[in-house]
mmCIF file of C-alpha atoms in Angstrom:
data_model
loop_
_atom_site.group_PDB
_atom_site.id
_atom_site.type_symbol
_atom_site.label_atom_id
_atom_site.label_comp_id
_atom_site.label_asym_id
_atom_site.label_seq_id
_atom_site.Cartn_x
_atom_site.Cartn_y
_atom_site.Cartn_z
ATOM 1 C CA MET A 1406 20.953 -9.283 -47.984
ATOM 2 C CA ASN A 1407 23.210 -7.608 -45.626
ATOM 3 C CA ASP A 1408 21.111 -5.940 -43.976
ATOM 4 C CA LYS A 1409 19.058 -9.303 -42.968
ATOM 5 C CA HIS A 1410 22.399 -11.078 -41.907
ATOM 6 C CA ASN A 1411 23.124 -8.173 -39.599
ATOM 7 C CA LEU A 1412 19.971 -8.451 -38.229
ATOM 8 C CA LYS A 1413 20.209 -12.177 -37.216
ATOM 9 C CA PRO A 1414 22.724 -12.181 -34.803
ATOM 10 C CA LEU A 1415 21.103 -8.669 -33.256
ATOM 11 C CA LEU A 1416 17.426 -11.749 -33.261
ATOM 12 C CA TYR A 1417 19.992 -14.748 -31.022
ATOM 13 C CA SER A 1418 21.711 -12.013 -28.202
ATOM 14 C CA ILE A 1419 17.718 -10.743 -28.009
ATOM 15 C CA LEU A 1420 15.882 -14.307 -27.783
ATOM 16 C CA LEU A 1421 19.524 -15.071 -25.187
ATOM 17 C CA PHE A 1422 19.003 -12.040 -22.986
ATOM 18 C CA VAL A 1423 15.143 -12.735 -23.069
ATOM 19 C CA SER A 1424 15.453 -16.450 -21.818
ATOM 20 C CA LEU A 1425 18.346 -15.167 -19.416
ATOM 21 C CA PHE A 1426 16.181 -13.120 -17.800
ATOM 22 C CA PHE A 1427 13.473 -15.304 -18.141
ATOM 23 C CA VAL A 1428 14.961 -18.370 -16.540
ATOM 24 C CA GLY A 1429 16.979 -15.816 -13.948
ATOM 25 C CA ASP A 1430 13.716 -14.318 -12.840
ATOM 26 C CA ARG A 1431 12.109 -18.108 -12.379
ATOM 27 C CA LEU A 1432 14.986 -19.577 -10.186
ATOM 28 C CA ILE A 1433 15.068 -15.878 -8.239
ATOM 29 C CA GLY A 1434 11.896 -16.334 -7.617
ATOM 30 C CA TYR A 1435 11.805 -19.863 -6.497
ATOM 31 C CA TYR A 1436 14.624 -18.875 -4.100
ATOM 32 C CA LEU A 1437 12.520 -16.812 -2.379
ATOM 33 C CA ASN A 1438 9.411 -17.699 -2.083
ATOM 34 C CA HIS A 1439 11.335 -20.881 -0.526
ATOM 35 C CA LEU A 1440 13.362 -18.242 1.652
ATOM 36 C CA TYR A 1441 9.666 -17.060 2.619
ATOM 37 C CA LEU A 1442 7.396 -19.822 3.488
ATOM 38 C CA GLU A 1443 10.655 -21.129 5.518
ATOM 39 C CA GLN A 1444 10.748 -18.048 7.956
ATOM 40 C CA LYS A 1445 9.607 -19.243 12.232
ATOM 41 C CA LYS A 1446 8.734 -15.723 13.011
ATOM 42 C CA GLY A 1447 7.162 -11.852 12.219
ATOM 43 C CA ASP A 1448 4.799 -10.590 9.563
ATOM 44 C CA PHE A 1449 5.492 -13.543 7.093
ATOM 45 C CA PHE A 1450 5.455 -16.731 9.091
ATOM 46 C CA GLU A 1451 1.548 -15.027 10.609
ATOM 47 C CA THR A 1452 0.898 -14.349 7.126
ATOM 48 C CA THR A 1453 1.251 -18.617 6.184
ATOM 49 C CA TYR A 1454 0.348 -19.796 9.581
ATOM 50 C CA ALA A 1455 -2.709 -18.060 9.836
ATOM 51 C CA LEU A 1456 -3.669 -18.809 5.720
ATOM 52 C CA LYS A 1457 -2.718 -22.557 6.490
ATOM 53 C CA HIS A 1458 -2.572 -23.665 9.613
ATOM 54 C CA VAL A 1459 -5.380 -21.909 11.866
ATOM 55 C CA LYS A 1460 -6.811 -24.663 14.407
ATOM 56 C CA GLU A 1461 -7.822 -22.695 16.984
ATOM 57 C CA ASP A 1462 -11.856 -22.452 18.359
ATOM 58 C CA LEU A 1463 -11.274 -18.786 18.450
ATOM 59 C CA VAL A 1464 -9.558 -16.203 15.170
ATOM 60 C CA ILE A 1465 -10.360 -12.295 15.734
ATOM 61 C CA PHE A 1466 -9.319 -10.508 12.199
ATOM 62 C CA GLY A 1467 -8.575 -7.158 12.277
ATOM 63 C CA SER A 1468 -6.169 -3.836 11.710
ATOM 64 C CA SER A 1469 -3.948 -2.493 13.640
ATOM 65 C CA ARG A 1470 -6.047 -2.226 16.551
ATOM 66 C CA ALA A 1471 -7.598 -5.464 16.705
ATOM 67 C CA VAL A 1472 -3.542 -6.571 16.355
ATOM 68 C CA ARG A 1473 -2.745 -4.327 19.969
ATOM 69 C CA HIS A 1474 -6.015 -4.055 22.092
ATOM 70 C CA TYR A 1475 -7.936 -8.335 21.847
ATOM 71 C CA ASP A 1476 -5.762 -10.007 25.085
ATOM 72 C CA LEU A 1477 -5.808 -13.488 23.945
ATOM 73 C CA SER A 1478 -5.237 -14.663 27.154
ATOM 74 C CA ILE A 1479 -8.313 -12.603 28.297
ATOM 75 C CA PHE A 1480 -10.659 -14.402 26.009
ATOM 76 C CA GLN A 1481 -8.398 -17.458 26.594
ATOM 77 C CA ASP A 1482 -9.670 -17.791 30.391
ATOM 78 C CA SER A 1483 -12.903 -16.481 30.631
ATOM 79 C CA LEU A 1484 -14.368 -18.538 27.671
ATOM 80 C CA ASN A 1485 -11.857 -21.724 27.501
ATOM 81 C CA LEU A 1486 -11.239 -21.176 24.265
ATOM 82 C CA SER A 1487 -8.057 -22.163 22.360
ATOM 83 C CA ALA A 1488 -7.768 -18.866 20.219
ATOM 84 C CA ILE A 1489 -5.578 -16.859 17.456
ATOM 85 C CA ASN A 1490 -5.449 -13.290 16.462
ATOM 86 C CA VAL A 1491 -4.681 -12.641 12.591
ATOM 87 C CA GLY A 1492 -4.900 -9.797 12.882
ATOM 88 C CA LYS A 1493 -2.392 -7.251 10.528
ATOM 89 C CA ILE A 1494 -1.351 -3.654 10.961
ATOM 90 C CA GLY A 1495 -2.066 -1.910 8.169
ATOM 91 C CA ASN A 1496 -4.911 -3.801 6.596
ATOM 92 C CA THR A 1497 -8.037 -3.544 6.323
ATOM 93 C CA LEU A 1498 -11.445 -5.795 6.008
ATOM 94 C CA LEU A 1499 -10.487 -6.464 2.509
ATOM 95 C CA TYR A 1500 -7.245 -8.129 3.704
ATOM 96 C CA SER A 1501 -9.950 -9.563 7.261
ATOM 97 C CA TYR A 1502 -12.547 -11.038 4.452
ATOM 98 C CA ALA A 1503 -9.747 -12.622 2.081
ATOM 99 C CA ILE A 1504 -8.252 -14.083 5.127
ATOM 100 C CA PHE A 1505 -11.387 -15.885 6.631
ATOM 101 C CA SER A 1506 -12.767 -16.944 3.344
ATOM 102 C CA GLN A 1507 -8.850 -18.953 2.756
ATOM 103 C CA ILE A 1508 -8.925 -20.313 6.670
ATOM 104 C CA LEU A 1509 -12.462 -21.648 5.843
ATOM 105 C CA THR A 1510 -11.413 -24.647 2.862
ATOM 106 C CA TYR A 1511 -9.338 -25.642 6.540
ATOM 107 C CA HIS A 1512 -11.701 -24.768 9.494
ATOM 108 C CA VAL A 1513 -14.600 -24.025 11.189
ATOM 109 C CA PRO A 1514 -14.132 -21.806 14.678
ATOM 110 C CA LYS A 1515 -16.553 -21.982 17.064
ATOM 111 C CA VAL A 1516 -15.856 -18.120 17.213
ATOM 112 C CA VAL A 1517 -15.068 -14.952 15.040
ATOM 113 C CA VAL A 1518 -14.591 -11.335 15.767
ATOM 114 C CA LEU A 1519 -13.671 -8.432 13.504
ATOM 115 C CA ASP A 1520 -12.916 -5.920 14.754
ATOM 116 C CA ILE A 1521 -13.367 -2.427 12.419
ATOM 117 C CA SER A 1522 -12.827 1.062 12.078
ATOM 118 C CA PRO A 1523 -15.152 3.279 10.337
ATOM 119 C CA ILE A 1524 -12.616 4.925 9.106
ATOM 120 C CA GLU A 1525 -11.636 1.602 6.817
ATOM 121 C CA PHE A 1526 -14.824 2.918 4.725
ATOM 122 C CA ALA A 1527 -13.700 6.152 3.034
ATOM 123 C CA LYS A 1528 -12.403 6.310 -0.605
ATOM 124 C CA SER A 1529 -8.327 6.949 0.822
ATOM 125 C CA GLU A 1530 -8.677 4.424 2.758
ATOM 126 C CA ARG A 1531 -10.135 0.672 1.025
ATOM 127 C CA GLU A 1532 -8.222 2.672 -1.879
ATOM 128 C CA ARG A 1533 -4.928 2.054 0.324
ATOM 129 C CA GLY A 1534 -6.077 -1.492 2.557
ATOM 130 C CA GLN A 1535 -6.456 -2.615 -1.425
ATOM 131 C CA LYS A 1536 -3.278 -2.367 -2.457
ATOM 132 C CA SER A 1537 -1.744 -3.478 1.055
ATOM 133 C CA MET A 1538 -3.407 -6.730 0.663
ATOM 134 C CA ILE A 1539 -2.592 -7.226 -2.642
ATOM 135 C CA ASP A 1540 1.004 -7.089 -1.902
ATOM 136 C CA VAL A 1541 1.075 -9.316 1.050
ATOM 137 C CA LEU A 1542 -1.030 -11.709 -0.947
ATOM 138 C CA LEU A 1543 0.232 -11.989 -4.551
ATOM 139 C CA LYS A 1544 3.032 -14.327 -2.913
ATOM 140 C CA TYR A 1545 -0.396 -16.821 -2.153
ATOM 141 C CA GLN A 1546 -1.736 -16.560 -5.158
ATOM 142 C CA ASP A 1547 -1.221 -20.597 -5.700
ATOM 143 C CA MET A 1548 -4.912 -20.912 -3.059
ATOM 144 C CA PRO A 1549 -7.370 -20.985 -5.355
ATOM 145 C CA VAL A 1550 -9.174 -17.978 -2.865
ATOM 146 C CA ILE A 1551 -6.668 -15.715 -3.038
ATOM 147 C CA GLU A 1552 -6.630 -15.301 -6.483
ATOM 148 C CA ARG A 1553 -9.954 -15.310 -6.620
ATOM 149 C CA ARG A 1554 -9.918 -11.955 -4.170
ATOM 150 C CA ILE A 1555 -7.020 -10.465 -6.148
ATOM 151 C CA LYS A 1556 -8.896 -11.201 -9.363
ATOM 152 C CA GLN A 1557 -11.375 -9.193 -8.544
ATOM 153 C CA LEU A 1558 -9.599 -6.794 -6.881
ATOM 154 C CA ASP A 1559 -6.657 -5.923 -9.733
ATOM 155 C CA THR A 1560 -5.553 -8.120 -11.742
ATOM 156 C CA LYS A 1561 -3.015 -6.552 -14.144
ATOM 157 C CA GLU A 1562 -0.749 -7.133 -10.266
ATOM 158 C CA LEU A 1563 -1.962 -11.489 -10.840
ATOM 159 C CA LEU A 1564 -0.811 -10.821 -13.618
ATOM 160 C CA LEU A 1565 2.307 -9.667 -13.753
ATOM 161 C CA SER A 1566 3.114 -12.130 -10.391
ATOM 162 C CA LYS A 1567 2.251 -14.798 -12.612
ATOM 163 C CA ILE A 1568 4.672 -13.756 -15.282
ATOM 164 C CA PHE A 1569 7.767 -12.479 -13.130
ATOM 165 C CA TRP A 1570 7.999 -14.305 -9.802
ATOM 166 C CA THR A 1571 10.438 -11.946 -7.759
ATOM 167 C CA TYR A 1572 7.736 -9.518 -8.852
ATOM 168 C CA ARG A 1573 6.228 -10.353 -5.683
ATOM 169 C CA PHE A 1574 8.747 -10.199 -3.710
ATOM 170 C CA ASN A 1575 9.129 -6.585 -4.984
ATOM 171 C CA SER A 1576 8.273 -4.970 -1.238
ATOM 172 C CA SER A 1577 10.340 -8.064 0.843
ATOM 173 C CA MET A 1578 13.226 -8.899 -0.052
ATOM 174 C CA TYR A 1579 15.008 -7.351 2.284
ATOM 175 C CA THR A 1580 13.192 -7.926 5.150
ATOM 176 C CA LEU A 1581 13.624 -12.087 3.894
ATOM 177 C CA MET A 1582 17.134 -11.435 3.576
ATOM 178 C CA THR A 1583 17.131 -10.227 7.300
ATOM 179 C CA ASN A 1584 14.319 -12.226 9.151
ATOM 180 C CA ASP A 1585 15.708 -13.830 12.324
ATOM 181 C CA LYS A 1586 14.581 -17.581 11.726
ATOM 182 C CA GLY A 1587 14.612 -17.597 15.175
ATOM 183 C CA SER A 1588 11.881 -20.250 17.055
ATOM 184 C CA ASN A 1589 8.415 -19.900 16.710
ATOM 185 C CA LYS A 1590 7.183 -16.594 18.889
ATOM 186 C CA ILE A 1591 3.683 -17.048 17.705
ATOM 187 C CA SER A 1592 2.851 -19.434 20.468
ATOM 188 C CA GLN A 1593 3.865 -17.024 23.090
ATOM 189 C CA SER A 1594 2.117 -14.166 21.609
ATOM 190 C CA LYS A 1595 -0.954 -15.721 19.487
ATOM 191 C CA GLY A 1596 -1.127 -12.687 17.246
ATOM 192 C CA PHE A 1597 -1.402 -9.929 19.819
ATOM 193 C CA LYS A 1598 1.056 -7.054 20.429
ATOM 194 C CA SER A 1599 0.910 -4.984 22.973
ATOM 195 C CA ARG A 1600 1.982 -1.464 22.429
ATOM 196 C CA THR A 1601 4.855 -0.667 25.311
ATOM 197 C CA GLY A 1602 5.223 3.268 26.377
ATOM 198 C CA THR A 1603 3.134 5.809 27.051
ATOM 199 C CA LYS A 1604 2.062 8.648 24.657
ATOM 200 C CA ILE A 1605 2.859 11.610 25.529
ATOM 201 C CA THR A 1606 1.104 14.458 23.423
ATOM 202 C CA LYS A 1607 1.042 18.258 24.446
ATOM 203 C CA ALA A 1608 -1.762 20.228 25.918
ATOM 204 C CA ILE A 1609 -3.254 22.816 23.405
#
C-alpha cells in the first residue's frame, strides 16, 4: 500500500511535466511559425512567396544553377512577360515538383522553365535532395499539397512535426532570430542571385 501511495506524487509529477512540455512546445511553435511568416526577405520569405503569392507569367524552377544563371530581366525584355525565379540553392527536382504542385492550386503560369542537372538522378543526390526538401517544406505542412508530397517521402518526419510544433524549426531557429525583416528584396531580384567575383583555379 505504501509503495502505491508513494507512486502517486511521481505520476503526478510526470503528468505535470508532460503537460507543461506539450503546452510549451505549442506556444513556442506558434511563435516561431508567426516569426517565420513575418520574414520580409531572405530564403524563408522567398519560399513563402513561391508557395502563396506567385502571379508571374513565367516561372523558373531548379536548384543553384537556376538561381545563379537565369537573369529574369532578359526574359522579361525579350518575351514581354512578367517572370519569377523560385529555384532554391541546395534542392533538387523533388522540391521543384512540390512547389510547382502548390502553385498550380492558385495560379497557372503561361511559361515554365525547369532546370535539371543530371547529378540529381544519382542515388546519393536523391537522398540529399529528399532530406533538404522535407526540411524546408515541413513548415508548410498545413497546405494539403505539400503535406501529400512530404507524406510520400517520409511519414515519420511529418508525424513528428505534427506532434511537436517546434520540430519543423529545428534547423531554422538561429536564422529566424537574426534574419533582417527589412524591405522586400524579391521585387528587385525576382529570385535571381548572380555570382560575384571570379573563381580562379590553379593550372595543372
